[in-house]
Amino acid sequence: MKHFLTLSKISVFLSVALVLGACSSDNNTEETKTVTFSFEVQADDQPLVFDDKKYLTPLNQLISFERINIYVSNVQLKGSSSGDLFIETDSYHLISFDAENGTANFEITNVPATLKVHEIILSIGVDTDANTSIDHVGDLDPTNGMAWDWNTGYKFLSLEGRYFDGDEPLGEEIKMHIGTDKNYYSRIFNVGEPVNLKEKDTFHFLVDGKAPFEHIDLSEGTVFMNDERGDEVAQNYRDGLIILQ
């Protein structure tokens, strides 16, 4: 009888331990959030109208837009406390705009819900390792129109439209295809008061469609690739292309 009671006590003890262990495991599971990054393309502080509407560049040259594609990569969320940092893995996102799509967005998952976001760090372009790799992670895909057809790697910015100078009604093709390691830039956006992700889980950005045209004289040519004029375009988009609202 004593032997039976001892086994019963052991059985009860193990049952309680399992329950407590399960509760402890549940308590240690960190709550996470999915955070949305939303982008709206604009020109002259208004939603950009593709194809039909004409705009003046900073040098008063008449243009229209057909499409804009941008690689946004290596997204990080920095907390208000020292050491609080969330880094997205395989962080490569293609945001695309045209006549049917004036907005674009992507999501990052498994962000600690307790993180109070103080800064957002993101890059325009694709870092060297990914740009020279044959592995296709995130939105890196050689079939999406952003891969070079003459070299390994990706275009960081692809902007296409028309330049109107003279009587030609169709204008002249504008082609800004910018890439290469030297034109990869990281930006730090201060969100102001730290953001509690339990209360706000979406960050809104504006994309200034006219930013790449700053100081650009289209009468000297309308095709911009990986040359000095392409580098000028990259300098323009480094600071003014994407703006946190």
Coordinates of N, CA and C in Angstrom, one line a residue:
M1 N 0.8 -1.2 0.0 CA 0.0 0.0 0.0 C 0.9 1.2 0.0
K2 N 1.9 1.2 0.8 CA 2.8 2.4 0.9 C 3.5 2.6 -0.5
H3 N 3.8 1.5 -1.1 CA 4.5 1.5 -2.4 C 3.5 2.2 -3.4
F4 N 2.2 1.8 -3.4 CA 1.2 2.4 -4.3 C 1.1 3.9 -4.1
L5 N 1.0 4.3 -2.8 CA 0.9 5.8 -2.5 C 2.1 6.6 -3.0
T6 N 3.2 6.0 -2.9 CA 4.5 6.7 -3.4 C 4.4 6.9 -4.9
L7 N 3.9 5.9 -5.6 CA 3.8 6.0 -7.1 C 2.7 7.0 -7.4
S8 N 1.7 7.1 -6.6 CA 0.6 8.1 -6.9 C 1.1 9.5 -6.7
K9 N 1.9 9.7 -5.6 CA 2.5 11.0 -5.3 C 3.4 11.4 -6.5
I10 N 4.2 10.5 -6.9 CA 5.1 10.8 -8.0 C 4.3 11.1 -9.3
S11 N 3.2 10.4 -9.5 CA 2.4 10.7 -10.7 C 1.8 12.1 -10.6
V12 N 1.3 12.5 -9.4 CA 0.7 13.8 -9.2 C 1.8 14.9 -9.4
F13 N 3.0 14.6 -8.9 CA 4.1 15.6 -9.0 C 4.4 15.8 -10.4
L14 N 4.5 14.8 -11.2 CA 4.9 14.9 -12.6 C 3.8 15.6 -13.4
S15 N 2.6 15.4 -13.1 CA 1.5 16.1 -13.7 C 1.5 17.6 -13.5
V16 N 1.7 17.9 -12.2 CA 1.8 19.4 -11.8 C 3.0 20.0 -12.5
A17 N 4.1 19.3 -12.6 CA 5.4 19.8 -13.2 C 5.1 20.1 -14.7
L18 N 4.4 19.1 -15.3 CA 4.2 19.3 -16.8 C 3.3 20.5 -17.0
V19 N 2.3 20.7 -16.2 CA 1.4 21.9 -16.3 C 2.1 23.2 -16.1
L20 N 2.9 23.2 -15.0 CA 3.7 24.4 -14.7 C 4.7 24.7 -15.8
G21 N 5.3 23.6 -16.4 CA 6.2 23.8 -17.5 C 5.6 24.4 -18.7
A22 N 4.4 23.9 -19.0 CA 3.6 24.4 -20.1 C 3.3 25.8 -20.0
C23 N 2.9 26.2 -18.7 CA 2.5 27.6 -18.5 C 3.8 28.5 -18.6
S24 N 4.9 28.0 -18.1 CA 6.1 28.7 -18.2 C 6.5 28.9 -19.6
S25 N 6.4 27.9 -20.5 CA 6.7 28.0 -21.9 C 5.8 29.0 -22.6
D26 N 4.5 29.0 -22.2 CA 3.6 30.0 -22.8 C 4.0 31.4 -22.5
N27 N 4.4 31.6 -21.2 CA 4.8 32.9 -20.8 C 6.1 33.4 -21.4
N28 N 6.9 32.5 -21.8 CA 8.2 32.9 -22.5 C 8.1 33.1 -23.9
T29 N 6.9 32.8 -24.5 CA 6.7 33.1 -25.9 C 6.5 34.5 -26.2
E30 N 7.4 35.1 -26.9 CA 7.4 36.6 -27.1 C 6.3 36.9 -28.2
E31 N 5.5 37.9 -27.8 CA 4.5 38.4 -28.8 C 5.2 39.2 -29.9
T32 N 4.8 38.9 -31.1 CA 5.4 39.6 -32.3 C 4.3 40.3 -33.1
K33 N 4.7 41.2 -33.9 CA 3.8 42.0 -34.8 C 4.3 41.9 -36.2
T34 N 3.4 42.1 -37.1 CA 3.7 42.3 -38.6 C 3.6 43.8 -38.8
V35 N 4.7 44.3 -39.3 CA 4.7 45.8 -39.6 C 4.7 46.0 -41.1
T36 N 3.8 47.0 -41.4 CA 3.6 47.3 -42.8 C 4.3 48.6 -43.2
F37 N 5.0 48.6 -44.3 CA 5.6 49.8 -44.9 C 4.8 50.2 -46.1
S38 N 4.2 51.3 -46.1 CA 3.4 51.8 -47.2 C 4.0 53.0 -47.9
F39 N 4.0 53.0 -49.3 CA 4.6 54.0 -50.1 C 3.6 54.6 -51.1
E40 N 3.6 55.9 -51.2 CA 2.8 56.6 -52.2 C 3.6 57.5 -53.0
V41 N 3.6 57.4 -54.3 CA 4.4 58.2 -55.2 C 3.7 59.5 -55.5
Q42 N 4.4 60.6 -55.4 CA 3.9 61.9 -55.6 C 4.8 62.8 -56.5
A43 N 4.2 63.9 -57.0 CA 4.9 64.9 -57.7 C 4.2 66.2 -57.4
D44 N 5.0 67.2 -57.0 CA 4.4 68.5 -56.7 C 3.4 68.4 -55.5
D45 N 3.7 67.5 -54.6 CA 2.9 67.4 -53.4 C 1.5 66.8 -53.7
Q46 N 1.4 66.2 -54.8 CA 0.1 65.5 -55.2 C 0.4 64.1 -55.7
P47 N -0.6 63.2 -55.6 CA -0.4 61.9 -56.2 C 0.0 62.0 -57.7
L48 N 1.1 61.3 -58.0 CA 1.6 61.4 -59.4 C 0.7 60.7 -60.3
V49 N 0.4 61.4 -61.5 CA -0.4 60.9 -62.5 C 0.5 60.4 -63.6
F50 N 0.5 59.1 -63.9 CA 1.3 58.5 -65.0 C 0.7 58.7 -66.3
D51 N 1.6 58.7 -67.3 CA 1.2 58.7 -68.8 C 0.6 60.0 -69.3
D52 N -0.5 60.5 -68.7 CA -1.2 61.6 -69.3 C -0.8 62.9 -68.9
K53 N -0.4 63.1 -67.6 CA -0.1 64.4 -67.1 C 1.4 64.7 -67.3
K54 N 1.7 66.0 -67.7 CA 3.1 66.5 -67.9 C 3.5 67.4 -66.7
Y55 N 4.8 67.2 -66.3 CA 5.3 67.9 -65.2 C 6.6 68.7 -65.6
L56 N 6.9 69.8 -64.9 CA 8.1 70.5 -65.1 C 9.1 70.0 -64.1
T57 N 10.3 69.8 -64.6 CA 11.4 69.4 -63.7 C 12.0 70.6 -63.0
P58 N 12.9 70.5 -62.1 CA 13.5 71.7 -61.4 C 14.2 72.6 -62.4
L59 N 14.6 72.1 -63.6 CA 15.1 73.0 -64.7 C 14.1 73.4 -65.7
N60 N 12.8 73.3 -65.3 CA 11.7 73.7 -66.1 C 11.6 73.0 -67.5
Q61 N 11.9 71.7 -67.5 CA 11.8 70.9 -68.7 C 10.6 70.0 -68.5
L62 N 9.8 69.8 -69.6 CA 8.6 69.2 -69.6 C 8.7 67.6 -69.7
I63 N 8.1 66.9 -68.8 CA 8.3 65.5 -68.8 C 6.9 64.8 -68.4
S64 N 6.9 63.5 -68.7 CA 5.8 62.7 -68.2 C 6.4 61.4 -67.6
F65 N 5.6 60.7 -66.8 CA 6.1 59.4 -66.2 C 5.4 58.2 -66.7
E66 N 6.1 57.1 -66.9 CA 5.4 55.9 -67.4 C 5.5 54.8 -66.3
R67 N 6.6 54.7 -65.6 CA 6.7 53.7 -64.5 C 8.0 54.0 -63.7
I68 N 7.9 53.6 -62.4 CA 9.0 53.8 -61.5 C 9.1 52.5 -60.7
N69 N 10.3 51.9 -60.6 CA 10.6 50.7 -59.8 C 11.8 51.0 -58.9
I70 N 11.7 50.6 -57.7 CA 12.8 50.9 -56.7 C 13.0 49.7 -55.8
Y71 N 14.3 49.3 -55.6 CA 14.6 48.3 -54.7 C 14.8 49.0 -53.3
V72 N 14.1 48.5 -52.3 CA 14.3 48.9 -50.9 C 14.7 47.7 -50.2
S73 N 15.8 47.8 -49.4 CA 16.4 46.6 -48.8 C 17.0 46.9 -47.4
N74 N 17.3 45.8 -46.8 CA 18.0 45.8 -45.5 C 17.3 46.7 -44.4
V75 N 16.0 46.3 -44.2 CA 15.2 47.1 -43.3 C 15.6 46.8 -41.9
Q76 N 15.8 47.8 -41.1 CA 16.0 47.6 -39.6 C 15.1 48.6 -38.8
L77 N 14.7 48.1 -37.7 CA 13.9 48.9 -36.8 C 14.7 49.1 -35.5
K78 N 15.1 50.3 -35.1 CA 15.9 50.5 -34.0 C 15.0 51.1 -32.8
G79 N 15.2 50.4 -31.7 CA 14.3 50.8 -30.5 C 14.9 52.0 -29.8
S80 N 14.1 52.5 -28.9 CA 14.5 53.7 -28.1 C 15.5 53.3 -27.0
S81 N 15.6 52.1 -26.6 CA 16.6 51.6 -25.6 C 17.8 51.1 -26.3
S82 N 19.0 51.3 -25.7 CA 20.2 50.9 -26.3 C 20.2 49.4 -26.5
G83 N 20.6 48.9 -27.7 CA 20.6 47.5 -28.0 C 19.4 47.0 -28.6
D84 N 18.3 47.7 -28.6 CA 17.0 47.2 -29.2 C 17.1 47.4 -30.7
L85 N 17.2 46.4 -31.4 CA 17.3 46.5 -32.9 C 16.7 45.2 -33.5
F86 N 15.8 45.4 -34.5 CA 15.3 44.3 -35.2 C 15.8 44.4 -36.7
I87 N 16.4 43.3 -37.2 CA 16.9 43.3 -38.5 C 16.2 42.3 -39.3
E88 N 15.5 42.7 -40.4 CA 14.8 41.7 -41.2 C 15.8 40.9 -42.0
T89 N 15.6 39.6 -42.1 CA 16.4 38.7 -42.9 C 15.9 38.7 -44.3
D90 N 16.8 38.4 -45.3 CA 16.5 38.4 -46.7 C 15.6 39.6 -47.1
S91 N 16.1 40.7 -46.7 CA 15.3 42.0 -46.8 C 15.5 42.7 -48.1
Y92 N 14.8 42.2 -49.1 CA 14.9 42.9 -50.4 C 13.4 43.0 -51.0
H93 N 13.0 44.2 -51.2 CA 11.6 44.5 -51.5 C 11.6 45.4 -52.8
L94 N 10.8 45.0 -53.8 CA 10.7 45.8 -55.0 C 9.3 46.6 -54.9
I95 N 9.4 47.9 -54.9 CA 8.2 48.7 -54.9 C 8.0 49.3 -56.3
S96 N 6.8 49.1 -56.9 CA 6.6 49.5 -58.3 C 5.4 50.4 -58.4
F97 N 5.5 51.4 -59.3 CA 4.4 52.3 -59.5 C 4.2 52.5 -61.0
D98 N 3.0 52.6 -61.4 CA 2.6 52.9 -62.8 C 1.2 53.5 -62.8
A99 N 0.6 53.6 -64.0 CA -0.7 54.2 -64.1 C -1.8 53.5 -63.3
E100 N -1.6 52.2 -63.0 CA -2.6 51.4 -62.3 C -2.2 51.3 -60.8
N101 N -1.0 51.7 -60.5 CA -0.5 51.5 -59.1 C 0.2 52.7 -58.6
G102 N -0.5 53.6 -57.9 CA 0.1 54.8 -57.3 C 0.6 54.5 -55.9
T103 N 0.4 53.4 -55.3 CA 0.9 53.0 -54.0 C 1.5 51.6 -54.1
A104 N 2.3 51.3 -53.1 CA 2.9 50.0 -53.0 C 3.2 49.8 -51.5
N105 N 3.3 48.5 -51.1 CA 3.6 48.3 -49.7 C 4.2 46.9 -49.6
F106 N 4.9 46.7 -48.4 CA 5.4 45.4 -48.1 C 5.3 45.2 -46.6
E107 N 5.4 44.0 -46.1 CA 5.3 43.7 -44.7 C 6.6 43.0 -44.2
I108 N 6.9 43.3 -42.9 CA 8.0 42.5 -42.3 C 7.3 41.9 -41.1
T109 N 7.7 40.6 -40.8 CA 7.0 39.8 -39.8 C 8.0 39.5 -38.6
N110 N 7.3 39.0 -37.6 CA 8.0 38.5 -36.4 C 8.8 39.6 -35.7
V111 N 8.3 40.8 -35.7 CA 8.9 42.0 -35.0 C 8.4 41.9 -33.6
P112 N 9.3 42.0 -32.6 CA 8.9 42.0 -31.2 C 7.9 43.1 -30.9
A113 N 6.8 42.7 -30.4 CA 5.7 43.7 -30.1 C 6.1 44.7 -29.1
T114 N 7.1 44.4 -28.3 CA 7.5 45.3 -27.2 C 8.5 46.4 -27.7
L115 N 8.9 46.2 -29.0 CA 9.9 47.2 -29.5 C 9.2 48.6 -29.7
K116 N 9.9 49.6 -29.1 CA 9.4 51.0 -29.3 C 10.3 51.6 -30.3
V117 N 9.8 51.8 -31.5 CA 10.6 52.2 -32.7 C 11.0 53.6 -32.6
H118 N 12.3 53.9 -32.6 CA 12.8 55.2 -32.6 C 13.4 55.7 -34.0
E119 N 14.0 54.7 -34.7 CA 14.5 55.0 -36.0 C 14.2 53.8 -36.9
I120 N 14.0 54.2 -38.2 CA 13.9 53.2 -39.3 C 15.1 53.3 -40.2
I121 N 15.8 52.2 -40.4 CA 16.9 52.2 -41.3 C 16.6 51.4 -42.5
L122 N 16.7 51.9 -43.7 CA 16.5 51.1 -44.9 C 17.5 51.6 -46.0
S123 N 17.7 50.8 -47.0 CA 18.6 51.1 -48.1 C 17.9 51.2 -49.4
I124 N 18.4 52.0 -50.3 CA 17.9 52.1 -51.7 C 18.9 51.3 -52.5
G125 N 18.5 50.2 -53.1 CA 19.4 49.4 -53.9 C 19.6 48.0 -53.3
V126 N 20.6 47.4 -53.7 CA 20.9 46.0 -53.3 C 22.4 45.9 -52.9
D127 N 22.7 45.4 -51.7 CA 24.0 45.4 -51.2 C 24.9 44.5 -52.1
T128 N 26.2 44.6 -51.9 CA 27.2 44.0 -52.8 C 27.0 42.5 -52.8
D129 N 26.9 41.9 -51.6 CA 26.8 40.4 -51.5 C 25.6 39.9 -52.3
A130 N 24.4 40.5 -52.1 CA 23.3 40.0 -52.8 C 23.3 40.4 -54.3
N131 N 23.9 41.5 -54.6 CA 24.0 42.0 -56.0 C 24.9 41.1 -56.9
T132 N 25.8 40.4 -56.2 CA 26.7 39.6 -57.0 C 26.4 38.1 -56.8
S133 N 25.3 37.8 -56.1 CA 25.0 36.4 -55.8 C 23.9 35.9 -56.8
I134 N 24.0 34.5 -57.0 CA 23.0 33.9 -57.9 C 21.8 33.4 -57.1
D135 N 21.8 33.6 -55.8 CA 20.7 33.2 -54.9 C 19.6 34.3 -55.0
H136 N 18.4 33.9 -55.1 CA 17.3 34.8 -55.3 C 16.4 34.8 -54.0
V137 N 16.7 35.8 -53.2 CA 16.0 35.9 -51.9 C 15.1 37.1 -51.9
G138 N 14.1 37.1 -51.1 CA 13.2 38.3 -51.1 C 12.6 38.5 -52.4
D139 N 12.6 39.8 -52.9 CA 12.1 40.1 -54.2 C 13.2 40.1 -55.3
L140 N 14.4 39.6 -55.0 CA 15.4 39.5 -56.0 C 15.0 38.4 -57.0
D141 N 14.7 38.8 -58.2 CA 14.2 37.9 -59.2 C 14.7 38.4 -60.6
P142 N 15.5 37.6 -61.3 CA 16.0 38.1 -62.6 C 14.9 38.2 -63.7
T143 N 13.7 37.8 -63.4 CA 12.6 37.9 -64.4 C 11.7 39.1 -64.2
N144 N 12.0 39.9 -63.2 CA 11.1 41.0 -62.9 C 11.4 42.3 -63.6
G145 N 12.3 42.2 -64.5 CA 12.7 43.4 -65.3 C 13.7 44.3 -64.6
M146 N 14.2 44.0 -63.4 CA 15.2 44.8 -62.7 C 16.6 44.2 -62.8
A147 N 16.8 43.1 -63.4 CA 18.1 42.5 -63.5 C 18.8 43.1 -64.8
W148 N 20.1 43.3 -64.7 CA 20.8 43.7 -65.9 C 20.9 42.6 -66.9
D149 N 20.8 42.9 -68.2 CA 20.9 41.8 -69.2 C 22.3 41.6 -69.7
W150 N 23.2 42.4 -69.2 CA 24.6 42.4 -69.7 C 25.6 42.1 -68.5
N151 N 25.0 42.0 -67.3 CA 25.9 41.8 -66.1 C 25.2 41.2 -65.0
T152 N 25.9 40.6 -64.0 CA 25.2 40.1 -62.8 C 24.8 41.3 -62.0
G153 N 23.6 41.2 -61.3 CA 23.2 42.3 -60.5 C 21.9 42.9 -60.9
Y154 N 21.5 43.9 -60.2 CA 20.1 44.5 -60.3 C 20.2 46.0 -60.5
K155 N 19.2 46.6 -61.2 CA 19.0 48.0 -61.2 C 18.4 48.4 -59.8
F156 N 18.9 49.5 -59.3 CA 18.3 49.9 -58.0 C 17.1 50.8 -58.2
L157 N 17.2 51.6 -59.2 CA 16.1 52.5 -59.6 C 15.9 52.3 -61.1
S158 N 14.6 52.1 -61.5 CA 14.3 52.2 -62.9 C 13.1 53.1 -63.1
L159 N 13.4 54.2 -63.8 CA 12.4 55.3 -64.0 C 12.3 55.5 -65.5
E160 N 11.1 55.4 -66.0 CA 10.9 55.6 -67.5 C 9.8 56.6 -67.7
G161 N 10.0 57.4 -68.8 CA 9.0 58.4 -69.1 C 9.3 59.1 -70.4
R162 N 8.8 60.3 -70.6 CA 9.0 61.0 -71.9 C 9.5 62.4 -71.6
Y163 N 10.3 63.0 -72.5 CA 10.8 64.4 -72.4 C 10.2 65.1 -73.6
F164 N 9.6 66.2 -73.4 CA 8.9 67.0 -74.5 C 9.7 68.3 -74.7
D165 N 10.3 68.3 -75.9 CA 11.1 69.5 -76.2 C 10.9 69.8 -77.7
G166 N 10.1 70.8 -78.0 CA 9.8 71.0 -79.4 C 8.4 70.6 -79.8
D167 N 8.3 70.3 -81.1 CA 6.9 70.0 -81.6 C 6.6 68.5 -81.7
E168 N 7.5 67.6 -81.3 CA 7.3 66.2 -81.3 C 6.3 65.8 -80.3
P169 N 5.0 65.4 -80.6 CA 4.0 65.2 -79.6 C 4.3 64.0 -78.7
L170 N 5.0 63.0 -79.2 CA 5.3 61.8 -78.4 C 6.5 62.0 -77.5
G171 N 7.3 63.0 -77.8 CA 8.4 63.3 -76.9 C 9.5 62.3 -77.1
E172 N 10.5 62.4 -76.3 CA 11.7 61.5 -76.3 C 11.8 60.6 -75.1
E173 N 12.2 59.4 -75.3 CA 12.2 58.5 -74.2 C 13.2 58.9 -73.1
I174 N 12.7 58.8 -71.8 CA 13.6 59.0 -70.7 C 13.8 57.6 -70.1
K175 N 15.0 57.3 -69.9 CA 15.4 56.0 -69.3 C 16.4 56.2 -68.2
M176 N 16.0 56.0 -66.9 CA 17.0 56.1 -65.8 C 17.1 54.7 -65.2
H177 N 18.2 54.0 -65.6 CA 18.4 52.6 -65.0 C 19.7 52.7 -64.2
I178 N 19.6 52.8 -62.9 CA 20.7 53.1 -62.0 C 21.0 51.9 -61.1
G179 N 22.3 51.6 -61.0 CA 22.7 50.5 -60.1 C 24.2 50.6 -59.7
T180 N 24.9 49.5 -59.5 CA 26.3 49.4 -59.1 C 26.4 49.8 -57.6
D181 N 27.5 49.2 -57.1 CA 27.7 49.3 -55.6 C 27.8 50.7 -55.1
K182 N 28.4 51.6 -55.9 CA 28.7 53.0 -55.4 C 27.4 53.7 -55.3
N183 N 26.3 53.2 -55.9 CA 25.0 54.0 -55.9 C 24.0 53.3 -54.9
Y184 N 24.6 52.5 -54.0 CA 23.8 51.8 -53.0 C 23.8 52.7 -51.7
Y185 N 22.7 53.2 -51.3 CA 22.7 54.1 -50.1 C 21.7 53.7 -49.0
S186 N 22.2 53.9 -47.8 CA 21.3 53.7 -46.6 C 20.8 55.0 -46.1
R187 N 19.6 54.9 -45.6 CA 19.0 56.1 -45.0 C 18.5 55.8 -43.6
I188 N 18.6 56.8 -42.7 CA 18.1 56.6 -41.3 C 16.9 57.6 -41.2
F189 N 15.8 57.1 -40.8 CA 14.6 58.0 -40.6 C 14.3 58.0 -39.1
N190 N 14.3 59.2 -38.5 CA 13.9 59.4 -37.1 C 12.4 59.5 -37.1
V191 N 11.7 58.7 -36.3 CA 10.2 58.7 -36.3 C 9.7 59.8 -35.3
G192 N 10.6 60.4 -34.5 CA 10.2 61.4 -33.5 C 9.9 60.6 -32.2
E193 N 8.7 60.8 -31.7 CA 8.3 60.1 -30.4 C 8.3 58.6 -30.7
P194 N 9.0 57.8 -29.9 CA 9.1 56.4 -30.1 C 7.7 55.8 -30.3
V195 N 7.6 54.9 -31.3 CA 6.3 54.3 -31.7 C 6.2 52.9 -31.0
N196 N 5.1 52.8 -30.3 CA 4.7 51.5 -29.7 C 4.0 50.7 -30.7
L197 N 4.6 49.6 -31.1 CA 4.0 48.7 -32.2 C 2.7 48.1 -31.8
K198 N 2.4 48.1 -30.5 CA 1.1 47.6 -30.1 C -0.1 48.6 -30.5
E199 N 0.3 49.8 -30.7 CA -0.6 50.9 -31.0 C -0.6 51.3 -32.5
K200 N 0.6 51.2 -33.1 CA 0.7 51.6 -34.5 C 1.7 50.6 -35.2
D201 N 1.2 49.9 -36.2 CA 2.1 48.9 -36.9 C 2.2 49.2 -38.4
T202 N 2.0 50.5 -38.8 CA 2.2 50.8 -40.2 C 2.9 52.1 -40.3
F203 N 3.9 52.2 -41.2 CA 4.7 53.4 -41.4 C 4.5 53.8 -42.9
H204 N 4.2 55.1 -43.0 CA 3.9 55.6 -44.4 C 5.0 56.5 -44.9
F205 N 5.3 56.2 -46.2 CA 6.4 57.0 -46.8 C 5.9 57.6 -48.1
L206 N 6.5 58.7 -48.5 CA 6.2 59.3 -49.8 C 7.4 59.1 -50.7
V207 N 7.1 58.8 -52.0 CA 8.2 58.7 -53.0 C 8.0 59.9 -53.9
D208 N 9.1 60.7 -54.0 CA 9.1 61.9 -54.8 C 9.5 61.6 -56.2
G209 N 8.6 61.5 -57.2 CA 8.9 61.1 -58.5 C 9.9 62.0 -59.2
K210 N 9.9 63.3 -58.8 CA 10.7 64.3 -59.5 C 12.1 64.4 -58.9
A211 N 12.3 63.8 -57.7 CA 13.6 63.9 -57.0 C 14.8 63.5 -57.9
P212 N 14.7 62.5 -58.7 CA 15.9 62.1 -59.6 C 16.3 63.1 -60.6
F213 N 15.4 64.1 -60.9 CA 15.6 65.1 -61.9 C 16.3 66.4 -61.4
E214 N 16.6 66.4 -60.1 CA 17.3 67.6 -59.6 C 18.6 67.8 -60.3
H215 N 18.8 69.1 -60.8 CA 20.0 69.5 -61.5 C 20.3 68.7 -62.8
I216 N 19.3 68.0 -63.3 CA 19.5 67.2 -64.5 C 19.0 68.0 -65.7
D217 N 19.9 68.1 -66.7 CA 19.5 68.8 -68.0 C 19.2 67.8 -69.0
L218 N 17.9 67.6 -69.3 CA 17.5 66.5 -70.3 C 17.9 66.9 -71.7
S219 N 18.2 68.1 -72.0 CA 18.7 68.5 -73.4 C 20.0 67.9 -73.7
E220 N 20.8 67.4 -72.7 CA 22.1 66.8 -72.9 C 22.0 65.3 -73.1
G221 N 20.8 64.8 -73.0 CA 20.6 63.4 -73.1 C 19.5 62.9 -72.2
T222 N 18.8 61.8 -72.5 CA 17.7 61.3 -71.7 C 17.9 59.9 -71.2
V223 N 19.0 59.3 -71.5 CA 19.3 58.0 -71.0 C 20.4 58.0 -70.0
F224 N 20.1 57.5 -68.8 CA 21.0 57.5 -67.7 C 21.3 56.1 -67.2
M225 N 22.5 55.7 -67.3 CA 22.9 54.3 -66.9 C 24.0 54.4 -65.9
N226 N 25.0 53.5 -65.9 CA 26.0 53.4 -65.0 C 27.2 54.3 -65.5
D227 N 27.0 55.6 -65.5 CA 28.0 56.5 -65.9 C 27.9 57.7 -65.1
E228 N 28.7 58.8 -65.4 CA 28.7 60.0 -64.5 C 27.3 60.6 -64.4
R229 N 26.5 60.6 -65.5 CA 25.2 61.2 -65.4 C 24.2 60.3 -64.6
G230 N 24.5 59.0 -64.7 CA 23.7 58.1 -63.8 C 24.0 58.3 -62.3
D231 N 25.3 58.6 -62.1 CA 25.7 58.8 -60.7 C 25.1 60.1 -60.2
E232 N 24.8 61.1 -61.0 CA 24.1 62.3 -60.6 C 22.7 62.0 -60.2
V233 N 22.1 61.1 -60.9 CA 20.7 60.7 -60.6 C 20.7 60.0 -59.2
A234 N 21.7 59.2 -59.0 CA 21.8 58.5 -57.7 C 22.0 59.4 -56.6
Q235 N 22.8 60.4 -56.8 CA 23.0 61.4 -55.7 C 21.7 62.1 -55.4
N236 N 20.9 62.3 -56.4 CA 19.6 63.0 -56.2 C 18.6 62.0 -55.3
Y237 N 18.6 60.8 -55.7 CA 17.7 59.9 -55.0 C 18.2 59.5 -53.6
R238 N 19.4 59.7 -53.3 CA 20.0 59.3 -52.0 C 19.2 59.9 -50.9
D239 N 19.0 61.2 -51.0 CA 18.4 62.0 -49.9 C 16.9 62.4 -50.1
G240 N 16.5 62.5 -51.3 CA 15.2 63.1 -51.6 C 14.1 62.2 -52.1
L241 N 14.5 61.0 -52.5 CA 13.5 60.1 -53.1 C 12.4 59.6 -52.2
I242 N 12.8 59.1 -51.0 CA 11.9 58.5 -50.1 C 11.8 59.3 -48.8
I243 N 10.6 59.7 -48.4 CA 10.4 60.6 -47.3 C 9.4 59.9 -46.3
L244 N 9.8 59.9 -45.0 CA 8.9 59.4 -44.0 C 7.8 60.4 -43.6
Q245 N 6.6 60.0 -43.7 CA 5.5 60.9 -43.3 C 5.4 61.1 -41.8

